[in-house]
Amino acid sequence: MKVLIVGSGGREHAIATAVAKSPKVDKIYCAPGNAGIGQIAECVNIGAMEFDKLVAFAKENEIDLTVVGMDDPLVGGVVDEFEKEGLRVFGPRKNAAILEGSKAFSKDLMKKYNIPTATYENFNSPEEAKAYLETSKYPIVLKADGLALGKGVLICNTKEEAMDGVNELMLDKKFGDAGNTIVIEEFMTGREVSVLSYVDGKTIKIMTSAQDHKRAKDGDQGLNTGGMGTFSPSPFYTDEVDEFCKKYIYQATVDAMAAEGREFKGIIFFGLMLTEEGPKVLEYNARFGDPEAQVVLPRMQNDIVEVFEACIDGTLDQIDLQFEDNAAVCVVLASDGYPVSYEKGFEIKGLEQFEQKEGYYVFHAGTKLSDGKIVTNGGRVLGVTAKGKDLKEARANAYEATKLIDFENKYMRNDIGKAIDEA
Ligand code: AMP
Ligand code: GLY
């Protein structure tokens, strides 16, 4: 089989690594890919939003399966474009990817189908939003409706902050049209867990749990990022939590989408908060998490291509999803200054030490080839993942492995997985 993967980050490298293990696969392409992905796939210079070119490439090269890793092309309808041409593609159609593409939509869906989430109101007008904030309880949370690189969420401690937030999102349009509508919701407290799942329209199969670290600095200080590190499984995702979510959240979401005529096929990522009143949905994503994929996929025992095909064909009920009984930790190596401003183009040294190192992975996020050398090319540069028999061992292994890599302005958090000690 020939497989095309769409995207260029650590998540796509983790997907490509899993796809490369499938005995069914002869050749992998990735558009646009990066230097690490280029070691196991042929990178094609087509952007993830260039739908016509992607479709033309898939036709010309007789691609048997395309896997879309990123949110933007999914929300923009890339799957529909492939399907129109009779091409096999893994991911939700546009009318289902709205589960991630519009927070107002997903909140309304949860309300209509009684799926536990924070109480909220949606607003299209800044005046009405501000009137609502006059009588609200604080802290409160403001969310841009559309995609905003994970940065469109403002936690406001006071009325003044919230009023400024409305100006930022709706009037200054900090996130463009993503802020035409905003969600204002109740502030919740509790531990966060990421749960990824495969969905075939009817059946949902839950993967092992994970936890991300979204803030740039140790102790959850600093700005929100795409994610600075992950661990899997989450010790806080207990059997009790699992049972609750299976009863009230997972299948309920899949059935709600089907009932709305928006059959969902692909990955649903449940961002959960474990509150005192029980688990609640913080957000949905319509794709693998980044860097959640970097700890979840290395632990998956199934042939991922078989699972993707079962989702497309509606036969996921026949798949017995299995994960290794161990743990994995991913520490992101970033460029110092991320997520604001940072220099790039520095040579990365030590990558070859990961070759043939069982249980260790270095997933490339922002890298490129330059004059035969691999150099930094983004804010998040690499994700160093290590497995261990348990979380503590995996964490020690991952941090030890970060020492093998060196580049100028290398930055990482030193407390990924600290929560493990509190479990
Ligand atoms: P989201 O993109 O919706 O997952 O939000 C990004 C982050 O903001 C989450 O991972 C939480 O840490 C935080 N957050 C979002 N919604 C709430 C909420 N209602 N209460 C408390 N924190 C929240
Ligand atoms: N790591 C969070 C996300 O992928 O949205």
GROMACS .gro file of C-alpha atoms and ligand atoms in nm:
model
  451
    1MET     CA    1   0.000   0.000   0.000
    2LYS     CA    2   0.099   0.360  -0.054
    3VAL     CA    3   0.004   0.596   0.228
    4LEU     CA    4   0.006   0.977   0.226
    5ILE     CA    5   0.017   1.164   0.558
    6VAL     CA    6  -0.084   1.530   0.568
    7GLY     CA    7   0.097   1.751   0.820
    8SER     CA    8   0.445   1.841   0.938
    9GLY     CA    9   0.471   1.813   1.316
   10GLY     CA   10   0.570   1.569   1.587
   11ARG     CA   11   0.222   1.420   1.573
   12GLU     CA   12   0.262   1.338   1.203
   13HIS     CA   13   0.606   1.189   1.273
   14ALA     CA   14   0.446   0.965   1.538
   15ILE     CA   15   0.170   0.866   1.292
   16ALA     CA   16   0.427   0.796   1.019
   17THR     CA   17   0.633   0.584   1.261
   18ALA     CA   18   0.324   0.376   1.344
   19VAL     CA   19   0.227   0.345   0.975
   20ALA     CA   20   0.582   0.236   0.886
   21LYS     CA   21   0.542  -0.064   1.121
   22SER     CA   22   0.245  -0.195   0.921
   23PRO     CA   23   0.337  -0.494   0.702
   24LYS     CA   24   0.073  -0.370   0.455
   25VAL     CA   25   0.264  -0.054   0.374
   26ASP     CA   26   0.529  -0.033   0.100
   27LYS     CA   27   0.573   0.340   0.071
   28ILE     CA   28   0.487   0.649   0.278
   29TYR     CA   29   0.463   1.005   0.153
   30CYS     CA   30   0.416   1.308   0.376
   31ALA     CA   31   0.300   1.656   0.274
   32PRO     CA   32   0.482   1.868   0.366
   33GLY     CA   33   0.663   1.666   0.637
   34ASN     CA   34   0.991   1.757   0.807
   35ALA     CA   35   1.349   1.631   0.831
   36GLY     CA   36   1.266   1.345   1.070
   37ILE     CA   37   0.964   1.228   0.876
   38GLY     CA   38   1.189   1.239   0.568
   39GLN     CA   39   1.390   0.949   0.713
   40ILE     CA   40   1.092   0.711   0.686
   41ALA     CA   41   0.878   0.879   0.421
   42GLU     CA   42   0.919   1.077   0.103
   43CYS     CA   43   0.835   1.439   0.183
   44VAL     CA   44   0.632   1.619  -0.082
   45ASN     CA   45   0.644   1.994  -0.105
   46ILE     CA   46   0.268   2.057  -0.082
   47GLY     CA   47   0.111   2.256   0.202
   48ALA     CA   48  -0.160   2.101   0.417
   49MET     CA   49  -0.413   2.361   0.294
   50GLU     CA   50  -0.340   2.310  -0.077
   51PHE     CA   51  -0.630   2.070  -0.127
   52ASP     CA   52  -0.624   2.064  -0.509
   53LYS     CA   53  -0.256   1.978  -0.515
   54LEU     CA   54  -0.296   1.711  -0.246
   55VAL     CA   55  -0.581   1.545  -0.437
   56ALA     CA   56  -0.387   1.563  -0.766
   57PHE     CA   57  -0.081   1.411  -0.598
   58ALA     CA   58  -0.287   1.126  -0.449
   59LYS     CA   59  -0.441   1.049  -0.790
   60GLU     CA   60  -0.117   1.067  -0.985
   61ASN     CA   61   0.072   0.852  -0.737
   62GLU     CA   62  -0.213   0.604  -0.682
   63ILE     CA   63  -0.219   0.660  -0.306
   64ASP     CA   64  -0.425   0.388  -0.135
   65LEU     CA   65  -0.487   0.576   0.189
   66THR     CA   66  -0.444   0.938   0.300
   67VAL     CA   67  -0.429   1.021   0.671
   68VAL     CA   68  -0.485   1.382   0.776
   69GLY     CA   69  -0.309   1.471   1.099
   70MET     CA   70  -0.385   1.842   1.134
   71ASP     CA   71  -0.695   2.033   1.237
   72ASP     CA   72  -0.693   2.315   0.978
   73PRO     CA   73  -0.731   2.099   0.667
   74LEU     CA   74  -0.991   1.879   0.840
   75VAL     CA   75  -1.201   2.176   0.947
   76GLY     CA   76  -1.153   2.323   0.598
   77GLY     CA   77  -1.301   2.010   0.435
   78VAL     CA   78  -1.000   1.830   0.287
   79VAL     CA   79  -1.165   1.491   0.346
   80ASP     CA   80  -1.466   1.591   0.135
   81GLU     CA   81  -1.232   1.690  -0.151
   82PHE     CA   82  -1.061   1.349  -0.144
   83GLU     CA   83  -1.391   1.161  -0.123
   84LYS     CA   84  -1.533   1.353  -0.421
   85GLU     CA   85  -1.256   1.200  -0.628
   86GLY     CA   86  -1.317   0.851  -0.490
   87LEU     CA   87  -0.995   0.853  -0.286
   88ARG     CA   88  -0.970   0.670   0.048
   89VAL     CA   89  -0.900   0.910   0.331
   90PHE     CA   90  -0.896   0.888   0.711
   91GLY     CA   91  -1.048   1.178   0.903
   92PRO     CA   92  -1.385   1.347   0.960
   93ARG     CA   93  -1.567   1.531   0.682
   94LYS     CA   94  -1.613   1.905   0.714
   95ASN     CA   95  -1.961   1.872   0.864
   96ALA     CA   96  -1.817   1.652   1.143
   97ALA     CA   97  -1.482   1.828   1.195
   98ILE     CA   98  -1.693   2.123   1.315
   99LEU     CA   99  -1.683   1.938   1.649
  100GLU     CA  100  -1.337   2.098   1.681
  101GLY     CA  101  -1.385   2.387   1.437
  102SER     CA  102  -1.660   2.560   1.633
  103LYS     CA  103  -1.664   2.569   2.011
  104ALA     CA  104  -2.013   2.722   2.002
  105PHE     CA  105  -2.131   2.421   1.799
  106SER     CA  106  -1.970   2.169   2.035
  107LYS     CA  107  -2.113   2.342   2.344
  108ASP     CA  108  -2.463   2.345   2.193
  109LEU     CA  109  -2.426   1.977   2.102
  110MET     CA  110  -2.327   1.885   2.457
  111LYS     CA  111  -2.615   2.084   2.602
  112LYS     CA  112  -2.870   1.928   2.364
  113TYR     CA  113  -2.752   1.572   2.436
  114ASN     CA  114  -2.682   1.613   2.809
  115ILE     CA  115  -2.307   1.553   2.782
  116PRO     CA  116  -2.136   1.689   3.095
  117THR     CA  117  -1.952   2.019   3.032
  118ALA     CA  118  -1.913   2.363   3.190
  119THR     CA  119  -2.224   2.586   3.177
  120TYR     CA  120  -2.192   2.855   2.911
  121GLU     CA  121  -2.350   3.105   2.675
  122ASN     CA  122  -2.254   3.186   2.315
  123PHE     CA  123  -2.230   3.548   2.195
  124ASN     CA  124  -2.213   3.710   1.852
  125SER     CA  125  -2.215   4.067   1.979
  126PRO     CA  126  -1.958   4.228   2.212
  127GLU     CA  127  -2.230   4.439   2.376
  128GLU     CA  128  -2.431   4.134   2.478
  129ALA     CA  129  -2.117   3.956   2.596
  130LYS     CA  130  -2.027   4.252   2.814
  131ALA     CA  131  -2.378   4.281   2.957
  132TYR     CA  132  -2.357   3.913   3.057
  133LEU     CA  133  -2.019   3.969   3.222
  134GLU     CA  134  -2.168   4.241   3.447
  135THR     CA  135  -2.347   3.979   3.655
  136SER     CA  136  -2.111   3.681   3.614
  137LYS     CA  137  -1.911   3.496   3.878
  138TYR     CA  138  -1.530   3.515   3.855
  139PRO     CA  139  -1.295   3.365   3.742
  140ILE     CA  140  -1.465   3.305   3.407
  141VAL     CA  141  -1.347   3.161   3.075
  142LEU     CA  142  -1.370   3.326   2.731
  143LYS     CA  143  -1.317   3.116   2.419
  144ALA     CA  144  -1.289   3.217   2.056
  145ASP     CA  145  -1.534   3.000   1.862
  146GLY     CA  146  -1.295   2.903   1.581
  147LEU     CA  147  -0.947   2.756   1.552
  148ALA     CA  148  -0.678   2.968   1.719
  149LEU     CA  149  -0.376   2.737   1.753
  150GLY     CA  150  -0.492   2.645   2.103
  151LYS     CA  151  -0.446   3.005   2.214
  152GLY     CA  152  -0.802   3.136   2.188
  153VAL     CA  153  -0.892   3.058   2.550
  154LEU     CA  154  -0.872   3.335   2.811
  155ILE     CA  155  -0.909   3.266   3.182
  156CYS     CA  156  -1.020   3.594   3.336
  157ASN     CA  157  -0.995   3.652   3.711
  158THR     CA  158  -1.183   3.982   3.720
  159LYS     CA  159  -1.459   4.164   3.537
  160GLU     CA  160  -1.203   4.410   3.396
  161GLU     CA  161  -0.991   4.129   3.252
  162ALA     CA  162  -1.297   3.972   3.097
  163MET     CA  163  -1.411   4.302   2.940
  164ASP     CA  164  -1.061   4.344   2.793
  165GLY     CA  165  -1.081   3.986   2.671
  166VAL     CA  166  -1.403   4.057   2.481
  167ASN     CA  167  -1.234   4.354   2.315
  168GLU     CA  168  -0.932   4.144   2.225
  169LEU     CA  169  -1.131   3.857   2.075
  170MET     CA  170  -1.430   4.035   1.918
  171LEU     CA  171  -1.316   4.391   1.838
  172ASP     CA  172  -0.937   4.375   1.793
  173LYS     CA  173  -0.986   4.035   1.629
  174LYS     CA  174  -0.667   3.893   1.775
  175PHE     CA  175  -0.758   3.554   1.626
  176GLY     CA  176  -0.933   3.692   1.316
  177ASP     CA  177  -1.275   3.553   1.231
  178ALA     CA  178  -1.229   3.282   1.496
  179GLY     CA  179  -1.349   3.548   1.743
  180ASN     CA  180  -1.666   3.655   1.557
  181THR     CA  181  -1.850   3.434   1.803
  182ILE     CA  182  -1.726   3.364   2.155
  183VAL     CA  183  -1.822   3.117   2.424
  184ILE     CA  184  -1.827   3.242   2.782
  185GLU     CA  185  -1.817   2.955   3.027
  186GLU     CA  186  -1.794   2.862   3.390
  187PHE     CA  187  -1.439   2.821   3.528
  188MET     CA  188  -1.380   2.465   3.642
  189THR     CA  189  -1.107   2.319   3.858
  190GLY     CA  190  -0.960   1.972   3.857
  191ARG     CA  191  -0.704   1.757   3.681
  192GLU     CA  192  -0.699   1.747   3.304
  193VAL     CA  193  -0.681   1.427   3.104
  194SER     CA  194  -0.660   1.377   2.727
  195VAL     CA  195  -0.841   1.076   2.588
  196LEU     CA  196  -0.803   0.991   2.220
  197SER     CA  197  -1.038   0.755   2.040
  198TYR     CA  198  -1.099   0.594   1.702
  199VAL     CA  199  -1.450   0.638   1.563
  200ASP     CA  200  -1.617   0.478   1.258
  201GLY     CA  201  -1.942   0.673   1.263
  202LYS     CA  202  -2.114   0.435   1.509
  203THR     CA  203  -1.852   0.255   1.716
  204ILE     CA  204  -1.594   0.427   1.935
  205LYS     CA  205  -1.278   0.264   2.072
  206ILE     CA  206  -1.090   0.449   2.343
  207MET     CA  207  -0.711   0.463   2.344
  208THR     CA  208  -0.496   0.474   2.655
  209SER     CA  209  -0.512   0.808   2.843
  210ALA     CA  210  -0.252   1.086   2.847
  211GLN     CA  211  -0.180   1.422   3.006
  212ASP     CA  212  -0.035   1.728   2.836
  213HIS     CA  213   0.155   2.025   2.985
  214LYS     CA  214   0.031   2.330   2.798
  215ARG     CA  215   0.221   2.611   2.970
  216ALA     CA  216   0.569   2.713   2.857
  217LYS     CA  217   0.739   2.713   3.197
  218ASP     CA  218   0.790   2.485   3.494
  219GLY     CA  219   0.516   2.485   3.755
  220ASP     CA  220   0.255   2.555   3.483
  221GLN     CA  221   0.373   2.914   3.456
  222GLY     CA  222   0.414   3.119   3.140
  223LEU     CA  223   0.212   3.131   2.821
  224ASN     CA  224   0.000   2.858   2.668
  225THR     CA  225   0.182   2.655   2.403
  226GLY     CA  226   0.089   2.371   2.171
  227GLY     CA  227   0.212   2.138   2.448
  228MET     CA  228   0.553   2.101   2.617
  229GLY     CA  229   0.535   1.736   2.710
  230THR     CA  230   0.305   1.445   2.785
  231PHE     CA  231   0.281   1.125   2.979
  232SER     CA  232   0.069   0.815   2.930
  233PRO     CA  233  -0.127   0.664   3.092
  234SER     CA  234  -0.267   0.920   3.336
  235PRO     CA  235  -0.279   0.769   3.686
  236PHE     CA  236  -0.581   0.992   3.751
  237TYR     CA  237  -0.782   0.821   3.477
  238THR     CA  238  -0.918   0.554   3.710
  239ASP     CA  239  -1.162   0.274   3.631
  240GLU     CA  240  -1.432   0.487   3.791
  241VAL     CA  241  -1.357   0.780   3.561
  242ASP     CA  242  -1.347   0.545   3.262
  243GLU     CA  243  -1.683   0.396   3.354
  244PHE     CA  244  -1.841   0.740   3.392
  245CYS     CA  245  -1.706   0.863   3.058
  246LYS     CA  246  -1.817   0.547   2.878
  247LYS     CA  247  -2.165   0.596   3.019
  248TYR     CA  248  -2.212   0.971   2.966
  249ILE     CA  249  -1.951   1.109   2.727
  250TYR     CA  250  -1.788   0.889   2.462
  251GLN     CA  251  -2.068   0.698   2.292
  252ALA     CA  252  -2.305   0.987   2.367
  253THR     CA  253  -2.087   1.218   2.155
  254VAL     CA  254  -2.068   0.976   1.861
  255ASP     CA  255  -2.445   0.916   1.875
  256ALA     CA  256  -2.515   1.290   1.902
  257MET     CA  257  -2.310   1.361   1.589
  258ALA     CA  258  -2.487   1.082   1.400
  259ALA     CA  259  -2.828   1.211   1.515
  260GLU     CA  260  -2.737   1.555   1.382
  261GLY     CA  261  -2.657   1.406   1.039
  262ARG     CA  262  -2.286   1.464   1.097
  263GLU     CA  263  -2.152   1.108   1.110
  264PHE     CA  264  -1.804   1.127   1.262
  265LYS     CA  265  -1.525   0.904   1.127
  266GLY     CA  266  -1.172   0.960   1.247
  267ILE     CA  267  -1.018   1.057   1.579
  268ILE     CA  268  -1.211   1.225   1.858
  269PHE     CA  269  -0.983   1.375   2.121
  270PHE     CA  270  -1.170   1.438   2.446
  271GLY     CA  271  -1.013   1.709   2.660
  272LEU     CA  272  -1.156   1.621   3.002
  273MET     CA  273  -1.147   1.790   3.337
  274LEU     CA  274  -1.194   1.567   3.641
  275THR     CA  275  -1.406   1.795   3.859
  276GLU     CA  276  -1.554   1.728   4.200
  277GLU     CA  277  -1.887   1.670   4.027
  278GLY     CA  278  -1.731   1.414   3.793
  279PRO     CA  279  -1.555   1.429   3.454
  280LYS     CA  280  -1.661   1.710   3.220
  281VAL     CA  281  -1.564   1.788   2.861
  282LEU     CA  282  -1.335   2.090   2.826
  283GLU     CA  283  -1.309   2.060   2.452
  284TYR     CA  284  -1.321   1.824   2.158
  285ASN     CA  285  -1.056   1.793   1.890
  286ALA     CA  286  -1.105   1.608   1.564
  287ARG     CA  287  -0.752   1.467   1.538
  288PHE     CA  288  -0.468   1.315   1.740
  289GLY     CA  289  -0.321   1.543   2.006
  290ASP     CA  290   0.027   1.684   1.965
  291PRO     CA  291   0.224   1.576   2.175
  292GLU     CA  292  -0.031   1.319   2.302
  293ALA     CA  293   0.020   1.106   1.989
  294GLN     CA  294   0.390   1.088   2.076
  295VAL     CA  295   0.317   0.890   2.396
  296VAL     CA  296  -0.002   0.706   2.296
  297LEU     CA  297   0.096   0.564   1.955
  298PRO     CA  298   0.428   0.408   2.064
  299ARG     CA  299   0.227   0.205   2.316
  300MET     CA  300  -0.035   0.085   2.066
  301GLN     CA  301  -0.001  -0.279   1.966
  302ASN     CA  302  -0.240  -0.289   1.670
  303ASP     CA  303  -0.153  -0.234   1.306
  304ILE     CA  304  -0.261   0.129   1.276
  305VAL     CA  305  -0.345   0.096   0.908
  306GLU     CA  306  -0.596  -0.179   0.990
  307VAL     CA  307  -0.754   0.050   1.249
  308PHE     CA  308  -0.771   0.345   1.005
  309GLU     CA  309  -0.932   0.120   0.743
  310ALA     CA  310  -1.185  -0.015   0.994
  311CYS     CA  311  -1.287   0.344   1.075
  312ILE     CA  312  -1.338   0.422   0.707
  313ASP     CA  313  -1.526   0.096   0.643
  314GLY     CA  314  -1.746   0.109   0.955
  315THR     CA  315  -1.602  -0.215   1.097
  316LEU     CA  316  -1.429  -0.081   1.406
  317ASP     CA  317  -1.642  -0.312   1.623
  318GLN     CA  318  -1.425  -0.598   1.493
  319ILE     CA  319  -1.098  -0.442   1.611
  320ASP     CA  320  -0.958  -0.538   1.951
  321LEU     CA  321  -0.757  -0.227   2.042
  322GLN     CA  322  -0.458  -0.313   2.262
  323PHE     CA  323  -0.195  -0.105   2.437
  324GLU     CA  324   0.126  -0.216   2.606
  325ASP     CA  325   0.107  -0.246   2.983
  326ASN     CA  326   0.380   0.011   3.038
  327ALA     CA  327   0.417   0.390   3.028
  328ALA     CA  328   0.567   0.659   2.807
  329VAL     CA  329   0.683   1.016   2.864
  330CYS     CA  330   0.753   1.279   2.597
  331VAL     CA  331   0.963   1.587   2.672
  332VAL     CA  332   0.946   1.859   2.407
  333LEU     CA  333   1.273   2.029   2.316
  334ALA     CA  334   1.183   2.381   2.205
  335SER     CA  335   1.364   2.691   2.086
  336ASP     CA  336   1.417   2.926   2.379
  337GLY     CA  337   1.160   3.206   2.353
  338TYR     CA  338   0.878   2.985   2.219
  339PRO     CA  339   0.582   3.057   2.195
  340VAL     CA  340   0.663   3.425   2.134
  341SER     CA  341   0.982   3.476   1.935
  342TYR     CA  342   1.288   3.262   1.888
  343GLU     CA  343   1.579   3.206   1.655
  344LYS     CA  344   1.601   2.903   1.431
  345GLY     CA  345   1.842   2.744   1.185
  346PHE     CA  346   2.075   2.588   1.446
  347GLU     CA  347   2.229   2.249   1.377
  348ILE     CA  348   2.086   1.965   1.588
  349LYS     CA  349   2.343   1.719   1.718
  350GLY     CA  350   2.303   1.371   1.865
  351LEU     CA  351   1.999   1.251   1.669
  352GLU     CA  352   2.180   0.940   1.542
  353GLN     CA  353   2.203   0.810   1.900
  354PHE     CA  354   1.830   0.730   1.887
  355GLU     CA  355   1.864   0.493   1.591
  356GLN     CA  356   1.796   0.134   1.697
  357LYS     CA  357   1.749   0.243   2.059
  358GLU     CA  358   1.458   0.022   2.165
  359GLY     CA  359   1.183   0.207   2.353
  360TYR     CA  360   1.319   0.552   2.266
  361TYR     CA  361   1.195   0.790   1.997
  362VAL     CA  362   1.288   1.135   1.879
  363PHE     CA  363   0.991   1.282   1.697
  364HIS     CA  364   1.067   1.584   1.481
  365ALA     CA  365   0.834   1.885   1.500
  366GLY     CA  366   1.018   2.194   1.371
  367THR     CA  367   1.322   2.066   1.182
  368LYS     CA  368   1.450   2.084   0.826
  369LEU     CA  369   1.742   1.971   0.617
  370SER     CA  370   1.987   2.246   0.527
  371ASP     CA  371   2.309   2.170   0.341
  372GLY     CA  372   2.287   1.808   0.448
  373LYS     CA  373   2.245   1.897   0.815
  374ILE     CA  374   1.931   1.882   1.028
  375VAL     CA  375   1.859   2.225   1.173
  376THR     CA  376   1.595   2.378   1.401
  377ASN     CA  377   1.300   2.522   1.210
  378GLY     CA  378   1.027   2.604   1.462
  379GLY     CA  379   0.926   2.673   1.820
  380ARG     CA  380   0.871   2.312   1.914
  381VAL     CA  381   1.173   2.136   1.762
  382LEU     CA  382   1.168   1.775   1.882
  383GLY     CA  383   0.975   1.546   2.113
  384VAL     CA  384   1.191   1.296   2.301
  385THR     CA  385   0.980   0.997   2.405
  386ALA     CA  386   1.088   0.708   2.621
  387LYS     CA  387   0.901   0.410   2.752
  388GLY     CA  388   0.945   0.249   3.092
  389LYS     CA  389   0.780  -0.025   3.295
  390ASP     CA  390   0.595   0.250   3.483
  391LEU     CA  391   0.561   0.628   3.464
  392LYS     CA  392   0.854   0.702   3.692
  393GLU     CA  393   1.090   0.486   3.492
  394ALA     CA  394   0.962   0.632   3.163
  395ARG     CA  395   1.013   0.984   3.295
  396ALA     CA  396   1.369   0.911   3.410
  397ASN     CA  397   1.446   0.750   3.073
  398ALA     CA  398   1.300   1.043   2.878
  399TYR     CA  399   1.496   1.307   3.070
  400GLU     CA  400   1.815   1.101   3.041
  401ALA     CA  401   1.757   1.082   2.665
  402THR     CA  402   1.709   1.459   2.630
  403LYS     CA  403   2.080   1.486   2.719
  404LEU     CA  404   2.172   1.308   2.396
  405ILE     CA  405   2.044   1.601   2.188
  406ASP     CA  406   2.208   1.935   2.162
  407PHE     CA  407   2.136   2.257   1.974
  408GLU     CA  408   2.188   2.623   2.046
  409ASN     CA  409   1.893   2.775   2.240
  410LYS     CA  410   1.756   2.432   2.341
  411TYR     CA  411   1.478   2.479   2.597
  412MET     CA  412   1.261   2.231   2.782
  413ARG     CA  413   1.046   2.206   3.089
  414ASN     CA  414   1.210   2.013   3.370
  415ASP     CA  415   0.888   1.904   3.540
  416ILE     CA  416   0.706   1.699   3.277
  417GLY     CA  417   0.522   1.428   3.465
  418LYS     CA  418   0.562   1.587   3.807
  419ALA     CA  419   0.197   1.502   3.873
  420ILE     CA  420   0.296   1.136   3.870
  421ASP     CA  421   0.439   1.185   4.219
  422GLU     CA  422   0.103   1.310   4.345
  423ALA     CA  423  -0.091   1.005   4.226
  424AMP     P1  424  -0.932   2.431   2.543
  424AMP     O1  425  -0.859   2.478   2.419
  424AMP     O2  426  -1.078   2.454   2.541
  424AMP     O3  427  -0.891   2.293   2.587
  424AMP     O4  428  -0.871   2.523   2.659
  424AMP     C1  429  -0.733   2.534   2.680
  424AMP     C2  430  -0.703   2.520   2.827
  424AMP     O5  431  -0.772   2.622   2.901
  424AMP     C3  432  -0.751   2.388   2.886
  424AMP     O6  433  -0.659   2.286   2.867
  424AMP     C4  434  -0.770   2.426   3.031
  424AMP     O7  435  -0.647   2.424   3.098
  424AMP     C5  436  -0.818   2.569   3.024
  424AMP     N1  437  -0.966   2.576   3.027
  424AMP     C6  438  -1.050   2.571   2.923
  424AMP     N2  439  -1.178   2.577   2.963
  424AMP     C7  440  -1.175   2.589   3.097
  424AMP     C8  441  -1.274   2.599   3.199
  424AMP     N3  442  -1.404   2.604   3.170
  424AMP     N4  443  -1.232   2.606   3.327
  424AMP     C9  444  -1.103   2.604   3.358
  424AMP     N5  445  -1.004   2.595   3.268
  424AMP    C10  446  -1.038   2.587   3.139
  425GLY     N1  447  -0.184   1.887   2.298
  425GLY     C1  448  -0.309   1.948   2.278
  425GLY     C2  449  -0.359   1.942   2.141
  425GLY     O1  450  -0.309   1.874   2.055
  425GLY     O2  451  -0.459   2.010   2.116
   0.00000   0.00000   0.00000
